[in-house]
C-alpha cells in the first residue's frame, strides 16, 4: 500500500470520529515544499476523553498498533507533549500523534489549517508558518539537516506570512537559527 493510500486510511478514520486534526512534519513540509522520502506522518489532534473509545475503535488491533485507552487517557492529561503512535501492521507506516495544547499558537494553527483533497479523502495540513516553527524547534533540539531542507523548501515554494512568522520565531527564541537558515540558503 503506497504512502498516499495509508495516509488516506488514517485521515478517513480521524475525520469519521469527529476530532480536529492536522498533518504537520514531513507530510506538511512536502505539501508546501519539496518531496522527500518518509514512512510516517506527524499528526496533531485535539482529543477529548469522550473521543478516546472512538479512536481505539477506529484503529482496531487487527490492522493497527494502537495503545490501550488508559495509555491514551494518560497522554491526553499531560499539559505539554502528550504523544502516542499508531502503526499500520501491513505497511509499517507510523503516525506520530501529538496532542494539541491549549496555547494561542496551536489554536491559530487549527483555525488556519488547510484541507487537501487526495482522491475522495480530506487531509488537513497545518499552515506553513506552523510547520516552519515546528521544524525550527526540532532542529534546535536535534540538529537534523532534514528540518533545514524542509524549511528552505517551504520558504522557496510557498507564500507565507513573514510578519507573523518572524514574530512567533522571536517569541520562541529561534531568531538566530532562522537567520542562519535563511541567509545560507
Short mmCIF file of N, CA and C in Angstrom, two decimals:
data_model
loop_
_atom_site.label_atom_id
_atom_site.label_comp_id
_atom_site.label_asym_id
_atom_site.label_seq_id
_atom_site.Cartn_x
_atom_site.Cartn_y
_atom_site.Cartn_z
N UNK A 1 0.85 -1.17 0.00
CA UNK A 1 0.00 0.00 0.00
C UNK A 1 0.90 1.23 0.00
N UNK A 2 0.73 2.09 -0.96
CA UNK A 2 1.56 3.27 -1.11
C UNK A 2 1.26 4.30 -0.02
N UNK A 3 2.22 5.19 0.21
CA UNK A 3 2.11 6.24 1.23
C UNK A 3 0.78 7.00 1.16
N UNK A 4 0.36 7.49 -0.01
CA UNK A 4 -0.90 8.24 -0.04
C UNK A 4 -2.10 7.40 0.41
N UNK A 5 -2.11 6.11 0.08
CA UNK A 5 -3.23 5.27 0.49
C UNK A 5 -3.28 5.07 2.00
N UNK A 6 -2.13 4.90 2.64
CA UNK A 6 -2.11 4.75 4.09
C UNK A 6 -2.47 6.07 4.75
N UNK A 7 -1.97 7.18 4.21
CA UNK A 7 -2.32 8.49 4.75
C UNK A 7 -3.83 8.71 4.67
N UNK A 8 -4.42 8.30 3.57
CA UNK A 8 -5.88 8.42 3.42
C UNK A 8 -6.60 7.53 4.42
N UNK A 9 -6.08 6.33 4.62
CA UNK A 9 -6.68 5.39 5.57
C UNK A 9 -6.74 6.01 6.97
N UNK A 10 -5.68 6.66 7.38
CA UNK A 10 -5.64 7.31 8.70
C UNK A 10 -6.53 8.55 8.70
N UNK A 11 -6.44 9.36 7.66
CA UNK A 11 -7.24 10.59 7.57
C UNK A 11 -8.73 10.28 7.61
N UNK A 12 -9.16 9.32 6.84
CA UNK A 12 -10.59 8.99 6.79
C UNK A 12 -11.11 8.58 8.17
N UNK A 13 -10.32 7.83 8.90
CA UNK A 13 -10.75 7.38 10.23
C UNK A 13 -10.79 8.53 11.23
N UNK A 14 -9.80 9.42 11.17
CA UNK A 14 -9.83 10.59 12.06
C UNK A 14 -11.00 11.49 11.73
N UNK A 15 -11.25 11.70 10.44
CA UNK A 15 -12.39 12.53 10.04
C UNK A 15 -13.71 11.91 10.49
N UNK A 16 -13.82 10.58 10.42
CA UNK A 16 -15.06 9.89 10.78
C UNK A 16 -15.39 10.00 12.27
N UNK A 17 -14.37 10.06 13.13
CA UNK A 17 -14.67 10.13 14.57
C UNK A 17 -14.89 11.56 15.05
N UNK A 18 -14.66 12.52 14.19
CA UNK A 18 -15.01 13.90 14.51
C UNK A 18 -14.02 14.67 15.36
N UNK A 19 -12.74 14.30 15.30
CA UNK A 19 -11.73 15.08 16.01
C UNK A 19 -11.11 16.08 15.06
N UNK A 20 -10.68 17.21 15.59
CA UNK A 20 -9.91 18.17 14.78
C UNK A 20 -8.48 17.68 14.73
N UNK A 21 -7.90 17.66 13.54
CA UNK A 21 -6.53 17.18 13.40
C UNK A 21 -5.89 17.88 12.22
N UNK A 22 -4.56 17.77 12.17
CA UNK A 22 -3.82 18.30 11.02
C UNK A 22 -2.47 17.61 10.95
N UNK A 23 -2.05 17.35 9.72
CA UNK A 23 -0.72 16.79 9.49
C UNK A 23 0.30 17.91 9.65
N UNK A 24 1.38 17.60 10.32
CA UNK A 24 2.48 18.54 10.49
C UNK A 24 3.72 17.83 9.95
N UNK A 25 4.90 18.23 10.34
CA UNK A 25 6.11 17.49 10.00
C UNK A 25 6.35 17.31 8.51
N UNK A 26 6.88 16.15 8.14
CA UNK A 26 7.34 15.92 6.77
C UNK A 26 6.22 15.96 5.74
N UNK A 27 5.06 15.42 6.06
CA UNK A 27 3.94 15.42 5.10
C UNK A 27 3.54 16.87 4.79
N UNK A 28 3.42 17.69 5.82
CA UNK A 28 3.08 19.10 5.60
C UNK A 28 4.21 19.82 4.88
N UNK A 29 5.46 19.54 5.26
CA UNK A 29 6.60 20.18 4.59
C UNK A 29 6.62 19.82 3.10
N UNK A 30 6.28 18.58 2.77
CA UNK A 30 6.24 18.20 1.35
C UNK A 30 5.09 18.87 0.61
N UNK A 31 3.99 19.11 1.31
CA UNK A 31 2.85 19.79 0.69
C UNK A 31 3.24 21.19 0.27
N UNK A 32 4.04 21.86 1.11
CA UNK A 32 4.43 23.25 0.85
C UNK A 32 5.79 23.39 0.18
N UNK A 33 6.60 22.35 0.23
CA UNK A 33 7.98 22.47 -0.24
C UNK A 33 8.34 21.38 -1.22
N UNK A 34 9.37 20.64 -0.88
CA UNK A 34 9.91 19.63 -1.79
C UNK A 34 9.69 18.23 -1.25
N UNK A 35 9.49 17.29 -2.16
CA UNK A 35 9.26 15.89 -1.79
C UNK A 35 10.52 15.28 -1.20
N UNK A 36 10.33 14.44 -0.20
CA UNK A 36 11.40 13.60 0.32
C UNK A 36 10.78 12.31 0.83
N UNK A 37 11.56 11.30 1.01
CA UNK A 37 11.07 10.00 1.44
C UNK A 37 10.73 10.05 2.93
N UNK A 38 9.61 9.45 3.28
CA UNK A 38 9.22 9.31 4.68
C UNK A 38 8.33 8.09 4.81
N UNK A 39 8.32 7.49 5.97
CA UNK A 39 7.45 6.35 6.22
C UNK A 39 6.59 6.62 7.46
N UNK A 40 6.36 7.90 7.71
CA UNK A 40 5.50 8.24 8.83
C UNK A 40 4.80 9.55 8.57
N UNK A 41 3.87 9.85 9.42
CA UNK A 41 3.17 11.12 9.37
C UNK A 41 3.07 11.64 10.80
N UNK A 42 3.32 12.93 10.97
CA UNK A 42 3.14 13.57 12.26
C UNK A 42 1.77 14.24 12.24
N UNK A 43 0.97 13.93 13.24
CA UNK A 43 -0.38 14.46 13.31
C UNK A 43 -0.59 15.12 14.66
N UNK A 44 -1.13 16.33 14.62
CA UNK A 44 -1.55 16.98 15.85
C UNK A 44 -3.06 16.90 15.88
N UNK A 45 -3.59 16.52 17.04
CA UNK A 45 -5.04 16.46 17.12
C UNK A 45 -5.54 16.90 18.49
N UNK A 46 -6.78 17.34 18.48
CA UNK A 46 -7.46 17.64 19.74
C UNK A 46 -8.24 16.38 20.09
N UNK A 47 -8.07 15.91 21.29
CA UNK A 47 -8.69 14.65 21.68
C UNK A 47 -9.29 14.79 23.07
N UNK A 48 -10.60 14.91 23.11
CA UNK A 48 -11.30 14.92 24.39
C UNK A 48 -11.40 13.48 24.89
N UNK A 49 -11.52 13.32 26.19
CA UNK A 49 -11.63 11.97 26.76
C UNK A 49 -12.79 11.20 26.16
N UNK A 50 -13.84 11.91 25.75
CA UNK A 50 -15.01 11.25 25.15
C UNK A 50 -14.71 10.65 23.78
N UNK A 51 -13.60 11.09 23.15
CA UNK A 51 -13.24 10.56 21.83
C UNK A 51 -12.28 9.37 21.91
N UNK A 52 -11.75 9.07 23.08
CA UNK A 52 -10.73 8.01 23.18
C UNK A 52 -11.28 6.67 22.72
N UNK A 53 -12.45 6.29 23.17
CA UNK A 53 -13.01 4.99 22.76
C UNK A 53 -13.32 4.97 21.26
N UNK A 54 -13.72 6.11 20.71
CA UNK A 54 -13.96 6.18 19.27
C UNK A 54 -12.65 6.01 18.50
N UNK A 55 -11.57 6.60 19.03
CA UNK A 55 -10.26 6.49 18.38
C UNK A 55 -9.78 5.04 18.38
N UNK A 56 -9.84 4.38 19.53
CA UNK A 56 -9.36 2.99 19.58
C UNK A 56 -10.23 2.07 18.73
N UNK A 57 -11.52 2.35 18.63
CA UNK A 57 -12.40 1.55 17.76
C UNK A 57 -12.08 1.80 16.28
N UNK A 58 -11.68 3.01 15.94
CA UNK A 58 -11.39 3.35 14.54
C UNK A 58 -10.08 2.73 14.06
N UNK A 59 -9.20 2.39 15.00
CA UNK A 59 -7.91 1.80 14.66
C UNK A 59 -7.79 0.43 15.35
N UNK A 60 -8.55 -0.57 14.84
CA UNK A 60 -8.60 -1.88 15.51
C UNK A 60 -7.24 -2.59 15.48
N UNK A 61 -6.99 -3.35 16.53
CA UNK A 61 -5.71 -4.03 16.68
C UNK A 61 -5.40 -5.01 15.56
N UNK A 62 -6.41 -5.49 14.85
CA UNK A 62 -6.16 -6.38 13.72
C UNK A 62 -5.42 -5.66 12.59
N UNK A 63 -5.61 -4.35 12.49
CA UNK A 63 -4.99 -3.55 11.43
C UNK A 63 -3.88 -2.63 11.91
N UNK A 64 -3.98 -2.17 13.14
CA UNK A 64 -3.07 -1.14 13.66
C UNK A 64 -2.59 -1.49 15.05
N UNK A 65 -1.36 -1.09 15.34
CA UNK A 65 -1.00 -0.97 16.75
C UNK A 65 -1.64 0.33 17.20
N UNK A 66 -2.40 0.27 18.27
CA UNK A 66 -2.99 1.45 18.89
C UNK A 66 -2.89 1.23 20.39
N UNK A 67 -2.35 2.19 21.12
CA UNK A 67 -2.22 1.99 22.56
C UNK A 67 -3.58 1.77 23.22
N UNK A 68 -3.58 1.11 24.37
CA UNK A 68 -4.84 0.94 25.10
C UNK A 68 -5.42 2.29 25.52
N UNK A 69 -6.70 2.30 25.74
CA UNK A 69 -7.41 3.53 26.12
C UNK A 69 -6.82 4.20 27.34
N UNK A 70 -6.38 3.41 28.33
CA UNK A 70 -5.85 4.03 29.54
C UNK A 70 -4.53 4.75 29.28
N UNK A 71 -3.73 4.24 28.35
CA UNK A 71 -2.48 4.92 27.98
C UNK A 71 -2.79 6.23 27.26
N UNK A 72 -3.74 6.19 26.35
CA UNK A 72 -4.13 7.41 25.64
C UNK A 72 -4.69 8.43 26.62
N UNK A 73 -5.47 7.98 27.59
CA UNK A 73 -6.02 8.90 28.60
C UNK A 73 -4.92 9.59 29.39
N UNK A 74 -3.87 8.85 29.74
CA UNK A 74 -2.73 9.45 30.45
C UNK A 74 -2.08 10.52 29.57
N UNK A 75 -1.90 10.23 28.30
CA UNK A 75 -1.28 11.19 27.39
C UNK A 75 -2.15 12.43 27.21
N UNK A 76 -3.47 12.27 27.15
CA UNK A 76 -4.34 13.44 26.99
C UNK A 76 -4.33 14.32 28.23
N UNK A 77 -3.98 13.76 29.37
CA UNK A 77 -3.95 14.54 30.61
C UNK A 77 -2.67 15.36 30.75
N UNK A 78 -1.67 15.10 29.92
CA UNK A 78 -0.42 15.86 30.01
C UNK A 78 -0.67 17.31 29.61
N UNK A 79 -0.04 18.22 30.32
CA UNK A 79 -0.16 19.64 29.99
C UNK A 79 0.58 19.94 28.69
N UNK A 80 1.74 19.32 28.51
CA UNK A 80 2.55 19.52 27.30
C UNK A 80 3.02 18.17 26.79
N UNK A 81 3.12 18.09 25.49
CA UNK A 81 3.76 16.98 24.80
C UNK A 81 3.11 15.61 25.00
N UNK A 82 1.81 15.58 25.10
CA UNK A 82 1.13 14.29 25.05
C UNK A 82 1.38 13.66 23.69
N UNK A 83 1.64 12.35 23.67
CA UNK A 83 2.07 11.72 22.43
C UNK A 83 1.80 10.22 22.48
N UNK A 84 1.42 9.65 21.34
CA UNK A 84 1.36 8.21 21.17
C UNK A 84 1.47 7.89 19.69
N UNK A 85 1.59 6.61 19.36
CA UNK A 85 1.75 6.19 17.97
C UNK A 85 0.62 5.29 17.52
N UNK A 86 0.34 5.36 16.24
CA UNK A 86 -0.49 4.38 15.55
C UNK A 86 0.41 3.77 14.48
N UNK A 87 0.39 2.44 14.34
CA UNK A 87 1.24 1.79 13.33
C UNK A 87 0.38 0.82 12.52
N UNK A 88 0.40 1.00 11.21
CA UNK A 88 -0.34 0.13 10.31
C UNK A 88 0.46 -1.16 10.12
N UNK A 89 -0.12 -2.30 10.53
CA UNK A 89 0.62 -3.57 10.52
C UNK A 89 1.11 -3.97 9.13
N UNK A 90 0.27 -3.84 8.14
CA UNK A 90 0.60 -4.32 6.79
C UNK A 90 1.80 -3.59 6.18
N UNK A 91 1.90 -2.29 6.42
CA UNK A 91 2.94 -1.48 5.77
C UNK A 91 4.04 -1.01 6.72
N UNK A 92 3.80 -1.04 8.01
CA UNK A 92 4.75 -0.47 8.96
C UNK A 92 4.67 1.04 9.04
N UNK A 93 3.73 1.64 8.31
CA UNK A 93 3.55 3.09 8.31
C UNK A 93 3.14 3.54 9.70
N UNK A 94 3.81 4.58 10.21
CA UNK A 94 3.58 5.05 11.57
C UNK A 94 3.01 6.46 11.56
N UNK A 95 2.04 6.67 12.41
CA UNK A 95 1.51 8.01 12.66
C UNK A 95 1.93 8.39 14.07
N UNK A 96 2.76 9.44 14.17
CA UNK A 96 3.11 10.00 15.47
C UNK A 96 2.00 10.99 15.81
N UNK A 97 1.27 10.70 16.86
CA UNK A 97 0.14 11.54 17.26
C UNK A 97 0.58 12.44 18.40
N UNK A 98 0.51 13.75 18.16
CA UNK A 98 0.84 14.75 19.17
C UNK A 98 -0.46 15.43 19.57
N UNK A 99 -0.69 15.53 20.85
CA UNK A 99 -1.94 16.10 21.34
C UNK A 99 -1.81 17.62 21.46
N UNK A 100 -2.79 18.31 20.92
CA UNK A 100 -2.76 19.77 20.87
C UNK A 100 -2.84 20.36 22.26
N UNK A 101 -2.02 21.37 22.48
CA UNK A 101 -2.09 22.13 23.73
C UNK A 101 -3.18 23.19 23.62
N UNK A 102 -3.33 23.94 24.67
CA UNK A 102 -4.37 24.97 24.66
C UNK A 102 -3.80 26.38 24.52
N UNK A 103 -2.62 26.48 23.89
CA UNK A 103 -1.99 27.78 23.70
C UNK A 103 -2.56 28.49 22.46
N UNK A 104 -2.31 29.78 22.38
CA UNK A 104 -2.86 30.59 21.28
C UNK A 104 -2.29 30.20 19.92
N UNK A 105 -1.02 29.83 19.87
CA UNK A 105 -0.38 29.47 18.61
C UNK A 105 -1.02 28.22 18.03
N UNK A 106 -1.26 27.23 18.87
CA UNK A 106 -1.91 26.00 18.40
C UNK A 106 -3.34 26.30 17.97
N UNK A 107 -4.05 27.11 18.74
CA UNK A 107 -5.42 27.48 18.36
C UNK A 107 -5.42 28.18 17.01
N UNK A 108 -4.47 29.11 16.79
CA UNK A 108 -4.36 29.79 15.50
C UNK A 108 -4.13 28.78 14.39
N UNK A 109 -3.26 27.83 14.63
CA UNK A 109 -2.93 26.86 13.58
C UNK A 109 -4.14 26.01 13.20
N UNK A 110 -4.95 25.62 14.17
CA UNK A 110 -6.15 24.85 13.85
C UNK A 110 -7.16 25.70 13.09
N UNK A 111 -7.28 26.97 13.43
CA UNK A 111 -8.19 27.84 12.68
C UNK A 111 -7.72 28.04 11.24
N UNK A 112 -6.41 27.91 11.01
CA UNK A 112 -5.84 28.18 9.69
C UNK A 112 -5.32 26.94 8.97
N UNK A 113 -5.67 25.77 9.46
CA UNK A 113 -5.26 24.53 8.77
C UNK A 113 -5.93 24.50 7.40
N UNK A 114 -5.36 23.73 6.51
CA UNK A 114 -5.82 23.74 5.12
C UNK A 114 -6.23 22.34 4.69
N UNK A 115 -7.40 22.24 4.07
CA UNK A 115 -7.80 20.92 3.56
C UNK A 115 -7.12 20.64 2.22
N UNK A 116 -6.64 19.44 2.06
CA UNK A 116 -6.08 18.99 0.79
C UNK A 116 -6.85 17.73 0.40
N UNK A 117 -7.37 17.72 -0.81
CA UNK A 117 -8.11 16.56 -1.29
C UNK A 117 -7.14 15.55 -1.90
N UNK A 118 -7.23 14.32 -1.46
CA UNK A 118 -6.46 13.22 -2.01
C UNK A 118 -7.49 12.18 -2.41
N UNK A 119 -7.84 12.20 -3.69
CA UNK A 119 -8.97 11.45 -4.23
C UNK A 119 -10.21 11.88 -3.47
N UNK A 120 -10.90 10.98 -2.78
CA UNK A 120 -12.12 11.37 -2.07
C UNK A 120 -11.89 11.59 -0.58
N UNK A 121 -10.65 11.75 -0.17
CA UNK A 121 -10.31 11.95 1.25
C UNK A 121 -9.83 13.38 1.49
N UNK A 122 -10.14 13.90 2.67
CA UNK A 122 -9.64 15.20 3.08
C UNK A 122 -8.51 15.00 4.06
N UNK A 123 -7.35 15.54 3.70
CA UNK A 123 -6.18 15.54 4.57
C UNK A 123 -6.03 16.98 5.07
N UNK A 124 -6.04 17.17 6.37
CA UNK A 124 -5.88 18.51 6.94
C UNK A 124 -4.39 18.77 7.15
N UNK A 125 -3.91 19.89 6.64
CA UNK A 125 -2.49 20.24 6.70
C UNK A 125 -2.32 21.50 7.54
N UNK A 126 -1.35 21.47 8.45
CA UNK A 126 -1.04 22.64 9.28
C UNK A 126 -0.60 23.79 8.38
N UNK A 127 -0.84 25.03 8.79
CA UNK A 127 -0.37 26.17 7.99
C UNK A 127 1.16 26.18 7.89
N UNK A 128 1.70 26.72 6.80
CA UNK A 128 3.16 26.66 6.60
C UNK A 128 3.95 27.34 7.71
N UNK A 129 3.42 28.41 8.27
CA UNK A 129 4.14 29.10 9.35
C UNK A 129 4.29 28.18 10.57
N UNK A 130 3.24 27.42 10.88
CA UNK A 130 3.27 26.47 11.99
C UNK A 130 4.29 25.36 11.73
N UNK A 131 4.32 24.88 10.49
CA UNK A 131 5.26 23.82 10.10
C UNK A 131 6.70 24.33 10.23
N UNK A 132 6.96 25.53 9.75
CA UNK A 132 8.31 26.10 9.83
C UNK A 132 8.76 26.22 11.28
N UNK A 133 7.90 26.73 12.14
CA UNK A 133 8.29 26.87 13.54
C UNK A 133 8.53 25.50 14.17
N UNK A 134 7.68 24.53 13.86
CA UNK A 134 7.91 23.19 14.38
C UNK A 134 9.24 22.63 13.92
N UNK A 135 9.57 22.83 12.66
CA UNK A 135 10.84 22.36 12.12
C UNK A 135 12.02 23.08 12.79
N UNK A 136 11.88 24.38 13.03
CA UNK A 136 12.93 25.13 13.73
C UNK A 136 13.14 24.58 15.14
N UNK A 137 12.05 24.28 15.83
CA UNK A 137 12.17 23.75 17.19
C UNK A 137 12.83 22.38 17.19
N UNK A 138 12.43 21.50 16.25
CA UNK A 138 13.05 20.17 16.17
C UNK A 138 14.53 20.27 15.77
N UNK A 139 14.84 21.23 14.89
CA UNK A 139 16.24 21.43 14.51
C UNK A 139 17.06 21.86 15.73
N UNK A 140 16.51 22.78 16.50
CA UNK A 140 17.21 23.24 17.71
C UNK A 140 17.43 22.08 18.68
N UNK A 141 16.46 21.19 18.80
CA UNK A 141 16.57 20.06 19.73
C UNK A 141 17.52 18.97 19.25
N UNK A 142 17.50 18.69 17.94
CA UNK A 142 18.26 17.54 17.46
C UNK A 142 19.30 17.81 16.40
N UNK A 143 19.23 18.95 15.74
CA UNK A 143 20.23 19.31 14.74
C UNK A 143 20.13 18.60 13.40
N UNK A 144 19.02 17.90 13.13
CA UNK A 144 18.90 17.18 11.87
C UNK A 144 18.74 18.13 10.69
N UNK A 145 19.58 17.93 9.69
CA UNK A 145 19.57 18.78 8.49
C UNK A 145 18.29 18.62 7.67
N UNK A 146 17.54 17.52 7.86
CA UNK A 146 16.29 17.36 7.11
C UNK A 146 15.32 18.50 7.43
N UNK A 147 15.37 19.01 8.65
CA UNK A 147 14.49 20.12 9.02
C UNK A 147 14.89 21.39 8.28
N UNK A 148 16.19 21.61 8.13
CA UNK A 148 16.69 22.78 7.39
C UNK A 148 16.25 22.69 5.93
N UNK A 149 16.41 21.52 5.31
CA UNK A 149 15.98 21.33 3.92
C UNK A 149 14.48 21.57 3.77
N UNK A 150 13.71 21.04 4.73
CA UNK A 150 12.25 21.24 4.67
C UNK A 150 11.89 22.72 4.77
N UNK A 151 12.52 23.44 5.70
CA UNK A 151 12.24 24.87 5.87
C UNK A 151 12.58 25.62 4.59
N UNK A 152 13.74 25.36 4.04
CA UNK A 152 14.14 26.06 2.80
C UNK A 152 13.18 25.77 1.66
N UNK A 153 12.71 24.53 1.56
CA UNK A 153 11.75 24.18 0.52
C UNK A 153 10.44 24.93 0.67
N UNK A 154 9.96 25.02 1.90
CA UNK A 154 8.71 25.75 2.15
C UNK A 154 8.86 27.22 1.80
N UNK A 155 9.94 27.84 2.27
CA UNK A 155 10.17 29.27 2.03
C UNK A 155 10.30 29.55 0.53
N UNK A 156 10.94 28.64 -0.19
CA UNK A 156 11.15 28.85 -1.62
C UNK A 156 9.87 28.70 -2.44
N UNK A 157 8.95 27.85 -2.00
CA UNK A 157 7.82 27.48 -2.85
C UNK A 157 6.44 27.90 -2.36
N UNK A 158 6.35 28.45 -1.16
CA UNK A 158 5.03 28.76 -0.60
C UNK A 158 5.00 30.18 -0.06
N UNK A 159 3.89 30.84 -0.31
CA UNK A 159 3.70 32.17 0.24
C UNK A 159 3.41 32.04 1.73
N UNK A 160 4.16 32.76 2.53
CA UNK A 160 3.98 32.72 3.98
C UNK A 160 3.78 34.12 4.50
N UNK A 161 3.18 34.20 5.68
CA UNK A 161 3.00 35.49 6.35
C UNK A 161 4.29 35.75 7.12
N UNK A 162 5.22 36.48 6.51
CA UNK A 162 6.55 36.71 7.10
C UNK A 162 6.47 37.45 8.43
N UNK A 163 5.59 38.45 8.50
CA UNK A 163 5.48 39.22 9.74
C UNK A 163 5.03 38.33 10.90
N UNK A 164 3.99 37.56 10.69
CA UNK A 164 3.51 36.63 11.71
C UNK A 164 4.59 35.62 12.07
N UNK A 165 5.20 35.04 11.05
CA UNK A 165 6.23 34.03 11.27
C UNK A 165 7.39 34.57 12.09
N UNK A 166 7.90 35.72 11.72
CA UNK A 166 9.06 36.26 12.43
C UNK A 166 8.71 36.69 13.86
N UNK A 167 7.48 37.14 14.08
CA UNK A 167 7.05 37.46 15.44
C UNK A 167 7.02 36.19 16.31
N UNK A 168 6.49 35.11 15.75
CA UNK A 168 6.41 33.85 16.50
C UNK A 168 7.79 33.23 16.70
N UNK A 169 8.64 33.38 15.70
CA UNK A 169 10.03 32.89 15.81
C UNK A 169 10.74 33.62 16.95
N UNK A 170 10.59 34.94 17.01
CA UNK A 170 11.23 35.73 18.06
C UNK A 170 10.70 35.34 19.44
N UNK A 171 9.40 35.12 19.53
CA UNK A 171 8.79 34.75 20.82
C UNK A 171 9.33 33.42 21.35
N UNK A 172 9.83 32.58 20.47
CA UNK A 172 10.35 31.27 20.87
C UNK A 172 11.88 31.22 20.94
N UNK A 173 12.51 32.37 20.76
CA UNK A 173 13.96 32.41 20.82
C UNK A 173 14.64 31.68 19.67
N UNK A 174 14.00 31.70 18.50
CA UNK A 174 14.52 30.97 17.34
C UNK A 174 15.09 31.89 16.26
N UNK A 175 15.20 33.18 16.54
CA UNK A 175 15.61 34.14 15.52
C UNK A 175 17.00 33.87 14.98
N UNK A 176 17.94 33.52 15.83
CA UNK A 176 19.30 33.27 15.37
C UNK A 176 19.33 32.05 14.43
N UNK A 177 18.66 30.99 14.82
CA UNK A 177 18.60 29.78 13.98
C UNK A 177 17.93 30.09 12.64
N UNK A 178 16.81 30.80 12.69
CA UNK A 178 16.07 31.21 11.49
C UNK A 178 16.98 32.03 10.57
N UNK A 179 17.69 32.99 11.13
CA UNK A 179 18.58 33.83 10.34
C UNK A 179 19.68 33.03 9.65
N UNK A 180 20.28 32.08 10.37
CA UNK A 180 21.33 31.23 9.75
C UNK A 180 20.76 30.40 8.62
N UNK A 181 19.58 29.86 8.79
CA UNK A 181 18.98 29.01 7.75
C UNK A 181 18.65 29.84 6.52
N UNK A 182 18.05 30.98 6.72
CA UNK A 182 17.61 31.82 5.60
C UNK A 182 18.80 32.43 4.86
N UNK A 183 19.81 32.89 5.57
CA UNK A 183 20.94 33.55 4.90
C UNK A 183 21.86 32.56 4.21
N UNK A 184 21.85 31.30 4.61
CA UNK A 184 22.73 30.33 3.97
C UNK A 184 22.04 29.51 2.90
N UNK A 185 20.80 29.88 2.54
CA UNK A 185 20.10 29.11 1.50
C UNK A 185 20.42 29.58 0.11
#
